[in-house]
Amino acid sequence: MMAIHSPLRSYQAMLFIPLPFVVALLLLILFVTVLRRDEEAQPNRPFLALILLAVLQSVLSGLRWGYGVQAVGVIMPVTAAMVPPLAYAGVSRLVRTSRRPLPTRIALHAVPAAVILLLMVFRREAIDLALVLVFVGYALAILLLMRPGADALRLAPFEGAVPAYRAIIFAAAALCLSASVDTFVFFDFTWAHGEHALTLISVSNLAVLVILGIAAAAASRSRAPAETVEAVLKSETTEDKETIATVDALMEAKKLYRDANLNLDRLARKAGIPARQISTAINRAMDKNVSQYVNDYRIGEACRLLAATQKSVTEVMFEVGFQTKSNFNREFRRVTDMTPLAWRERKGGSGVSSASS
């Protein structure tokens, strides 16, 4: 009986592939896809590094929990401590250009991993608490960067606002989820001798890695986020009117909205007005963010082209500054309450002039 079952057990062991390895493969494919997609533009290196780190973490998780390789447990806390700084660095690249030199920024973001290394040598029991603080701290820092809403991403093109904003929020949520799981595991070992720890760690870590990987891929498109407007006074000031008049004139004369890579920083340089002043004026006077303001111009011209020319919807989409059909259709519906094809069937009509208002 033993001779019969032994080969079967070996055969089953050969077929066993831990789920984390499958996740690692999928994340690696995602990395290659993002790399090819962004090869013509300047890539967001922290986000790319974050995807690769998620691949590494998934492989280490498979080795530890799938094959019982305990030695990788020494590496995992250190690599885990590198995840939040990379997420923050990727978001920060879309928000502003840091005045600190690159070596200084690298040194600052390396502090969490260095602290975990020191704790592994001198006080291992404090590692879990330290990781929780790192994940929560960076999640809060990301949310603070996003507090001004769409216009926080000064260096991100306006096209594709919603996916990037959601990706960044999901990334912050994933960091908080990871911290919550670590806290639960700590109490599980304290009170229940780790009875539920293995299952919880396996499932939650994979979920966090997948969320972070997908979020990094989406946000690496360097797209601005969707709406949230700061709680500012809604009264329109004279300065607001002058600012908007200047930007309006620039939009109509130079057709800046046709630039698919237009962002708030570039718009501010062209107008000779501080980015924050443009953002505040549009938020306060028009109750919308700059991304919506620019897309209104794009949809306005799209309406005119659809009504007056025989160009295809795709040709019109690219000509006015959009790069994806999903975003073009979504913004077209927001402005006109109909699809581009439905608009063309109406041949423009009275809605053309209102679309750019």
GROMACS .gro file of C-alpha atoms in nm:
model
  357
    1MET     CA    1   0.000   0.000   0.000
    2MET     CA    2   0.282   0.240   0.084
    3ALA     CA    3   0.454   0.166  -0.247
    4ILE     CA    4   0.136   0.253  -0.436
    5HIS     CA    5   0.060   0.584  -0.263
    6SER     CA    6   0.412   0.723  -0.241
    7PRO     CA    7   0.447   0.802  -0.615
    8LEU     CA    8   0.103   0.959  -0.610
    9ARG     CA    9   0.204   1.192  -0.331
   10SER     CA   10   0.520   1.289  -0.520
   11TYR     CA   11   0.320   1.352  -0.836
   12GLN     CA   12   0.077   1.575  -0.645
   13ALA     CA   13   0.365   1.766  -0.488
   14MET     CA   14   0.515   1.831  -0.830
   15LEU     CA   15   0.184   1.977  -0.949
   16PHE     CA   16   0.141   2.202  -0.646
   17ILE     CA   17   0.197   2.566  -0.735
   18PRO     CA   18   0.121   2.812  -0.453
   19LEU     CA   19  -0.132   3.080  -0.547
   20PRO     CA   20   0.121   3.359  -0.464
   21PHE     CA   21   0.337   3.234  -0.754
   22VAL     CA   22   0.043   3.268  -0.991
   23VAL     CA   23  -0.020   3.619  -0.859
   24ALA     CA   24   0.350   3.701  -0.905
   25LEU     CA   25   0.332   3.589  -1.269
   26LEU     CA   26   0.022   3.801  -1.332
   27LEU     CA   27   0.188   4.103  -1.171
   28LEU     CA   28   0.498   4.048  -1.383
   29ILE     CA   29   0.283   4.044  -1.697
   30LEU     CA   30   0.121   4.366  -1.572
   31PHE     CA   31   0.466   4.522  -1.528
   32VAL     CA   32   0.569   4.435  -1.885
   33THR     CA   33   0.239   4.573  -2.015
   34VAL     CA   34   0.286   4.902  -1.831
   35LEU     CA   35   0.648   4.925  -1.942
   36ARG     CA   36   0.552   4.882  -2.308
   37ARG     CA   37   0.259   5.121  -2.275
   38ASP     CA   38   0.477   5.396  -2.129
   39GLU     CA   39   0.791   5.336  -2.337
   40GLU     CA   40   0.741   5.656  -2.538
   41ALA     CA   41   0.674   5.871  -2.233
   42GLN     CA   42   0.875   5.932  -1.921
   43PRO     CA   43   0.779   5.643  -1.690
   44ASN     CA   44   0.679   5.683  -1.329
   45ARG     CA   45   0.969   5.479  -1.192
   46PRO     CA   46   0.845   5.451  -0.833
   47PHE     CA   47   0.520   5.293  -0.955
   48LEU     CA   48   0.710   5.052  -1.179
   49ALA     CA   49   0.935   4.961  -0.887
   50LEU     CA   50   0.624   4.911  -0.672
   51ILE     CA   51   0.486   4.653  -0.917
   52LEU     CA   52   0.820   4.467  -0.918
   53LEU     CA   53   0.831   4.477  -0.540
   54ALA     CA   54   0.479   4.331  -0.530
   55VAL     CA   55   0.609   4.049  -0.755
   56LEU     CA   56   0.896   3.985  -0.514
   57GLN     CA   57   0.670   3.991  -0.209
   58SER     CA   58   0.432   3.746  -0.374
   59VAL     CA   59   0.718   3.506  -0.456
   60LEU     CA   60   0.852   3.528  -0.100
   61SER     CA   61   0.502   3.465   0.034
   62GLY     CA   62   0.474   3.154  -0.184
   63LEU     CA   63   0.809   3.022  -0.067
   64ARG     CA   64   0.726   3.077   0.298
   65TRP     CA   65   0.363   2.970   0.319
   66GLY     CA   66   0.355   2.731   0.021
   67TYR     CA   67   0.683   2.547   0.060
   68GLY     CA   68   0.772   2.626   0.421
   69VAL     CA   69   1.097   2.808   0.343
   70GLN     CA   70   1.129   2.994   0.672
   71ALA     CA   71   1.452   3.168   0.576
   72VAL     CA   72   1.264   3.419   0.358
   73GLY     CA   73   1.090   3.540   0.673
   74VAL     CA   74   1.405   3.743   0.740
   75ILE     CA   75   1.367   3.933   0.412
   76MET     CA   76   0.990   3.985   0.402
   77PRO     CA   77   0.959   4.253   0.676
   78VAL     CA   78   1.232   4.461   0.509
   79THR     CA   79   1.078   4.440   0.162
   80ALA     CA   80   0.734   4.507   0.312
   81ALA     CA   81   0.867   4.830   0.465
   82MET     CA   82   0.970   4.946   0.115
   83VAL     CA   83   0.615   4.924  -0.025
   84PRO     CA   84   0.458   5.239   0.132
   85PRO     CA   85   0.751   5.472   0.045
   86LEU     CA   86   0.736   5.361  -0.319
   87ALA     CA   87   0.360   5.421  -0.332
   88TYR     CA   88   0.407   5.768  -0.181
   89ALA     CA   89   0.697   5.851  -0.414
   90GLY     CA   90   0.489   5.755  -0.719
   91VAL     CA   91   0.198   5.975  -0.610
   92SER     CA   92   0.434   6.257  -0.518
   93ARG     CA   93   0.575   6.261  -0.870
   94LEU     CA   94   0.229   6.343  -1.003
   95VAL     CA   95   0.164   6.606  -0.738
   96ARG     CA   96   0.475   6.819  -0.741
   97THR     CA   97   0.843   6.833  -0.821
   98SER     CA   98   1.037   6.790  -0.498
   99ARG     CA   99   1.300   7.052  -0.427
  100ARG     CA  100   1.514   6.799  -0.243
  101PRO     CA  101   1.796   6.638  -0.446
  102LEU     CA  102   1.742   6.277  -0.551
  103PRO     CA  103   1.995   6.125  -0.304
  104THR     CA  104   1.816   6.301  -0.017
  105ARG     CA  105   1.475   6.170  -0.126
  106ILE     CA  106   1.609   5.816  -0.160
  107ALA     CA  107   1.766   5.838   0.185
  108LEU     CA  108   1.441   5.961   0.343
  109HIS     CA  109   1.233   5.684   0.187
  110ALA     CA  110   1.492   5.423   0.290
  111VAL     CA  111   1.444   5.504   0.659
  112PRO     CA  112   1.151   5.260   0.718
  113ALA     CA  113   1.346   4.964   0.577
  114ALA     CA  114   1.653   5.066   0.779
  115VAL     CA  115   1.445   5.084   1.097
  116ILE     CA  116   1.304   4.734   1.034
  117LEU     CA  117   1.658   4.601   0.982
  118LEU     CA  118   1.766   4.748   1.315
  119LEU     CA  119   1.461   4.603   1.490
  120MET     CA  120   1.537   4.259   1.346
  121VAL     CA  121   1.876   4.275   1.516
  122PHE     CA  122   1.784   4.436   1.846
  123ARG     CA  123   1.408   4.404   1.907
  124ARG     CA  124   1.222   4.163   1.679
  125GLU     CA  125   0.900   4.177   1.881
  126ALA     CA  126   0.853   4.541   1.777
  127ILE     CA  127   0.865   4.473   1.401
  128ASP     CA  128   0.489   4.421   1.358
  129LEU     CA  129   0.405   4.745   1.537
  130ALA     CA  130   0.666   4.934   1.335
  131LEU     CA  131   0.523   4.803   1.006
  132VAL     CA  132   0.173   4.905   1.109
  133LEU     CA  133   0.295   5.258   1.183
  134VAL     CA  134   0.481   5.276   0.850
  135PHE     CA  135   0.181   5.162   0.645
  136VAL     CA  136  -0.069   5.386   0.824
  137GLY     CA  137   0.168   5.684   0.821
  138TYR     CA  138   0.229   5.667   0.448
  139ALA     CA  139  -0.140   5.605   0.374
  140LEU     CA  140  -0.227   5.925   0.561
  141ALA     CA  141   0.052   6.111   0.381
  142ILE     CA  142  -0.089   6.002   0.042
  143LEU     CA  143  -0.440   6.111   0.142
  144LEU     CA  144  -0.302   6.449   0.251
  145LEU     CA  145  -0.139   6.492  -0.090
  146MET     CA  146  -0.476   6.418  -0.249
  147ARG     CA  147  -0.669   6.657  -0.024
  148PRO     CA  148  -0.696   6.936  -0.286
  149GLY     CA  149  -0.859   6.688  -0.523
  150ALA     CA  150  -0.804   6.682  -0.899
  151ASP     CA  151  -0.584   6.986  -0.908
  152ALA     CA  152  -0.336   6.832  -0.665
  153LEU     CA  153  -0.188   6.636  -0.957
  154ARG     CA  154  -0.022   6.938  -1.115
  155LEU     CA  155   0.217   6.729  -1.324
  156ALA     CA  156  -0.044   6.485  -1.456
  157PRO     CA  157  -0.227   6.528  -1.789
  158PHE     CA  158  -0.597   6.610  -1.754
  159GLU     CA  159  -0.713   6.324  -1.978
  160GLY     CA  160  -0.811   6.009  -1.787
  161ALA     CA  161  -0.882   6.177  -1.454
  162VAL     CA  162  -1.112   5.927  -1.282
  163PRO     CA  163  -0.902   5.606  -1.308
  164ALA     CA  164  -0.587   5.764  -1.164
  165TYR     CA  165  -0.768   5.924  -0.873
  166ARG     CA  166  -0.940   5.598  -0.785
  167ALA     CA  167  -0.612   5.409  -0.820
  168ILE     CA  168  -0.437   5.640  -0.575
  169ILE     CA  169  -0.722   5.614  -0.322
  170PHE     CA  170  -0.724   5.234  -0.360
  171ALA     CA  171  -0.349   5.229  -0.300
  172ALA     CA  172  -0.392   5.424   0.024
  173ALA     CA  173  -0.677   5.192   0.125
  174ALA     CA  174  -0.459   4.888   0.053
  175LEU     CA  175  -0.189   5.023   0.284
  176CYS     CA  176  -0.448   5.067   0.559
  177LEU     CA  177  -0.582   4.715   0.494
  178SER     CA  178  -0.234   4.570   0.529
  179ALA     CA  179  -0.187   4.755   0.858
  180SER     CA  180  -0.523   4.626   0.984
  181VAL     CA  181  -0.430   4.268   0.895
  182ASP     CA  182  -0.095   4.295   1.072
  183THR     CA  183  -0.275   4.423   1.381
  184PHE     CA  184  -0.527   4.139   1.371
  185VAL     CA  185  -0.251   3.880   1.326
  186PHE     CA  186  -0.066   4.024   1.625
  187PHE     CA  187  -0.372   3.983   1.846
  188ASP     CA  188  -0.444   3.640   1.697
  189PHE     CA  189  -0.101   3.516   1.803
  190THR     CA  190  -0.144   3.680   2.143
  191TRP     CA  191  -0.489   3.539   2.222
  192ALA     CA  192  -0.546   3.240   1.991
  193HIS     CA  193  -0.189   3.116   1.932
  194GLY     CA  194  -0.207   3.208   1.564
  195GLU     CA  195  -0.504   2.984   1.486
  196HIS     CA  196  -0.631   3.208   1.204
  197ALA     CA  197  -0.306   3.381   1.113
  198LEU     CA  198  -0.196   3.165   0.821
  199THR     CA  199  -0.522   3.188   0.629
  200LEU     CA  200  -0.559   3.559   0.697
  201ILE     CA  201  -0.201   3.641   0.598
  202SER     CA  202  -0.219   3.435   0.279
  203VAL     CA  203  -0.546   3.582   0.154
  204SER     CA  204  -0.499   3.942   0.266
  205ASN     CA  205  -0.139   3.976   0.150
  206LEU     CA  206  -0.232   3.858  -0.198
  207ALA     CA  207  -0.527   4.097  -0.204
  208VAL     CA  208  -0.309   4.389  -0.097
  209LEU     CA  209  -0.038   4.304  -0.352
  210VAL     CA  210  -0.292   4.278  -0.635
  211ILE     CA  211  -0.459   4.607  -0.537
  212LEU     CA  212  -0.126   4.787  -0.513
  213GLY     CA  213  -0.004   4.641  -0.842
  214ILE     CA  214  -0.317   4.736  -1.033
  215ALA     CA  215  -0.330   5.078  -0.865
  216ALA     CA  216   0.032   5.148  -0.956
  217ALA     CA  217  -0.033   5.041  -1.316
  218ALA     CA  218  -0.339   5.266  -1.345
  219ALA     CA  219  -0.178   5.566  -1.176
  220SER     CA  220   0.142   5.529  -1.377
  221ARG     CA  221  -0.057   5.655  -1.675
  222SER     CA  222   0.007   5.995  -1.513
  223ARG     CA  223  -0.356   6.092  -1.528
  224ALA     CA  224  -0.521   6.345  -1.305
  225PRO     CA  225  -0.785   6.238  -1.048
  226ALA     CA  226  -1.153   6.308  -1.050
  227GLU     CA  227  -1.337   6.561  -0.855
  228THR     CA  228  -1.313   6.672  -0.499
  229VAL     CA  229  -1.310   7.047  -0.443
  230GLU     CA  230  -1.155   7.212  -0.142
  231ALA     CA  231  -1.391   7.380   0.101
  232VAL     CA  232  -1.327   7.735  -0.017
  233LEU     CA  233  -1.550   8.036  -0.040
  234LYS     CA  234  -1.777   8.010  -0.343
  235SER     CA  235  -1.801   8.382  -0.402
  236GLU     CA  236  -1.647   8.484  -0.731
  237THR     CA  237  -1.380   8.754  -0.693
  238THR     CA  238  -1.249   9.005  -0.942
  239GLU     CA  239  -0.917   8.822  -0.946
  240ASP     CA  240  -1.100   8.497  -1.026
  241LYS     CA  241  -1.274   8.662  -1.322
  242GLU     CA  242  -0.947   8.801  -1.454
  243THR     CA  243  -0.771   8.466  -1.412
  244ILE     CA  244  -1.044   8.273  -1.592
  245ALA     CA  245  -1.062   8.537  -1.867
  246THR     CA  246  -0.688   8.500  -1.927
  247VAL     CA  247  -0.706   8.121  -1.940
  248ASP     CA  248  -1.018   8.131  -2.160
  249ALA     CA  249  -0.842   8.359  -2.408
  250LEU     CA  250  -0.540   8.129  -2.413
  251MET     CA  251  -0.758   7.822  -2.467
  252GLU     CA  252  -0.947   7.980  -2.756
  253ALA     CA  253  -0.643   8.135  -2.922
  254LYS     CA  254  -0.387   7.855  -2.879
  255LYS     CA  255  -0.624   7.556  -2.857
  256LEU     CA  256  -0.416   7.421  -2.568
  257TYR     CA  257  -0.682   7.165  -2.484
  258ARG     CA  258  -0.585   6.968  -2.797
  259ASP     CA  259  -0.261   6.869  -2.620
  260ALA     CA  260  -0.333   6.524  -2.472
  261ASN     CA  261  -0.046   6.573  -2.225
  262LEU     CA  262  -0.163   6.912  -2.100
  263ASN     CA  263  -0.141   6.943  -1.722
  264LEU     CA  264  -0.197   7.215  -1.465
  265ASP     CA  265   0.173   7.296  -1.435
  266ARG     CA  266   0.210   7.344  -1.812
  267LEU     CA  267  -0.112   7.544  -1.833
  268ALA     CA  268   0.014   7.774  -1.557
  269ARG     CA  269   0.342   7.836  -1.740
  270LYS     CA  270   0.161   7.916  -2.065
  271ALA     CA  271  -0.075   8.156  -1.890
  272GLY     CA  272   0.193   8.312  -1.671
  273ILE     CA  273  -0.029   8.257  -1.366
  274PRO     CA  274   0.050   8.042  -1.060
  275ALA     CA  275  -0.109   7.697  -1.080
  276ARG     CA  276  -0.280   7.734  -0.744
  277GLN     CA  277  -0.439   8.063  -0.856
  278ILE     CA  278  -0.584   7.898  -1.168
  279SER     CA  279  -0.710   7.602  -0.966
  280THR     CA  280  -0.869   7.818  -0.697
  281ALA     CA  281  -1.035   8.051  -0.948
  282ILE     CA  282  -1.195   7.768  -1.147
  283ASN     CA  283  -1.299   7.579  -0.833
  284ARG     CA  284  -1.452   7.885  -0.672
  285ALA     CA  285  -1.611   8.057  -0.972
  286MET     CA  286  -1.717   7.757  -1.179
  287ASP     CA  287  -1.759   7.486  -0.913
  288LYS     CA  288  -1.547   7.239  -1.112
  289ASN     CA  289  -1.185   7.129  -1.123
  290VAL     CA  290  -0.937   7.223  -1.393
  291SER     CA  291  -0.958   6.879  -1.553
  292GLN     CA  292  -1.332   6.923  -1.609
  293TYR     CA  293  -1.276   7.278  -1.732
  294VAL     CA  294  -1.030   7.162  -1.998
  295ASN     CA  295  -1.247   6.866  -2.095
  296ASP     CA  296  -1.541   7.103  -2.144
  297TYR     CA  297  -1.338   7.277  -2.415
  298ARG     CA  298  -1.250   6.942  -2.569
  299ILE     CA  299  -1.612   6.829  -2.576
  300GLY     CA  300  -1.719   7.166  -2.716
  301GLU     CA  301  -1.489   7.126  -3.016
  302ALA     CA  302  -1.585   6.759  -3.049
  303CYS     CA  303  -1.949   6.864  -3.080
  304ARG     CA  304  -1.865   7.108  -3.355
  305LEU     CA  305  -1.655   6.854  -3.545
  306LEU     CA  306  -1.918   6.583  -3.518
  307ALA     CA  307  -2.186   6.817  -3.646
  308ALA     CA  308  -1.988   6.989  -3.921
  309THR     CA  309  -1.753   6.720  -4.057
  310GLN     CA  310  -1.758   6.358  -4.166
  311LYS     CA  311  -1.467   6.259  -3.942
  312SER     CA  312  -1.514   5.939  -3.742
  313VAL     CA  313  -1.576   5.955  -3.370
  314THR     CA  314  -1.227   5.813  -3.309
  315GLU     CA  315  -1.064   6.079  -3.528
  316VAL     CA  316  -1.255   6.351  -3.345
  317MET     CA  317  -1.161   6.202  -3.009
  318PHE     CA  318  -0.787   6.218  -3.085
  319GLU     CA  319  -0.807   6.559  -3.250
  320VAL     CA  320  -0.959   6.729  -2.945
  321GLY     CA  321  -0.710   6.581  -2.698
  322PHE     CA  322  -0.858   6.255  -2.565
  323GLN     CA  323  -0.666   5.929  -2.579
  324THR     CA  324  -0.920   5.668  -2.466
  325LYS     CA  325  -1.273   5.604  -2.586
  326SER     CA  326  -1.400   5.527  -2.238
  327ASN     CA  327  -1.294   5.865  -2.104
  328PHE     CA  328  -1.415   6.049  -2.415
  329ASN     CA  329  -1.760   5.887  -2.394
  330ARG     CA  330  -1.784   5.949  -2.020
  331GLU     CA  331  -1.695   6.317  -2.050
  332PHE     CA  332  -1.919   6.359  -2.356
  333ARG     CA  333  -2.213   6.225  -2.156
  334ARG     CA  334  -2.125   6.449  -1.861
  335VAL     CA  335  -2.137   6.761  -2.078
  336THR     CA  336  -2.415   6.679  -2.328
  337ASP     CA  337  -2.618   6.398  -2.166
  338MET     CA  338  -2.584   6.189  -2.483
  339THR     CA  339  -2.335   5.979  -2.676
  340PRO     CA  340  -2.117   6.120  -2.957
  341LEU     CA  341  -2.315   5.922  -3.215
  342ALA     CA  342  -2.645   6.053  -3.081
  343TRP     CA  343  -2.506   6.405  -3.101
  344ARG     CA  344  -2.400   6.352  -3.462
  345GLU     CA  345  -2.749   6.227  -3.548
  346ARG     CA  346  -2.889   6.553  -3.415
  347LYS     CA  347  -2.637   6.742  -3.636
  348GLY     CA  348  -2.536   6.972  -3.354
  349GLY     CA  349  -2.843   7.181  -3.285
  350SER     CA  350  -2.864   7.413  -2.991
  351GLY     CA  351  -2.640   7.209  -2.768
  352VAL     CA  352  -2.316   7.295  -2.947
  353SER     CA  353  -2.270   7.633  -2.790
  354SER     CA  354  -2.354   7.511  -2.441
  355ALA     CA  355  -2.103   7.228  -2.451
  356SER     CA  356  -1.804   7.456  -2.413
  357SER     CA  357  -1.955   7.679  -2.150
   0.00000   0.00000   0.00000
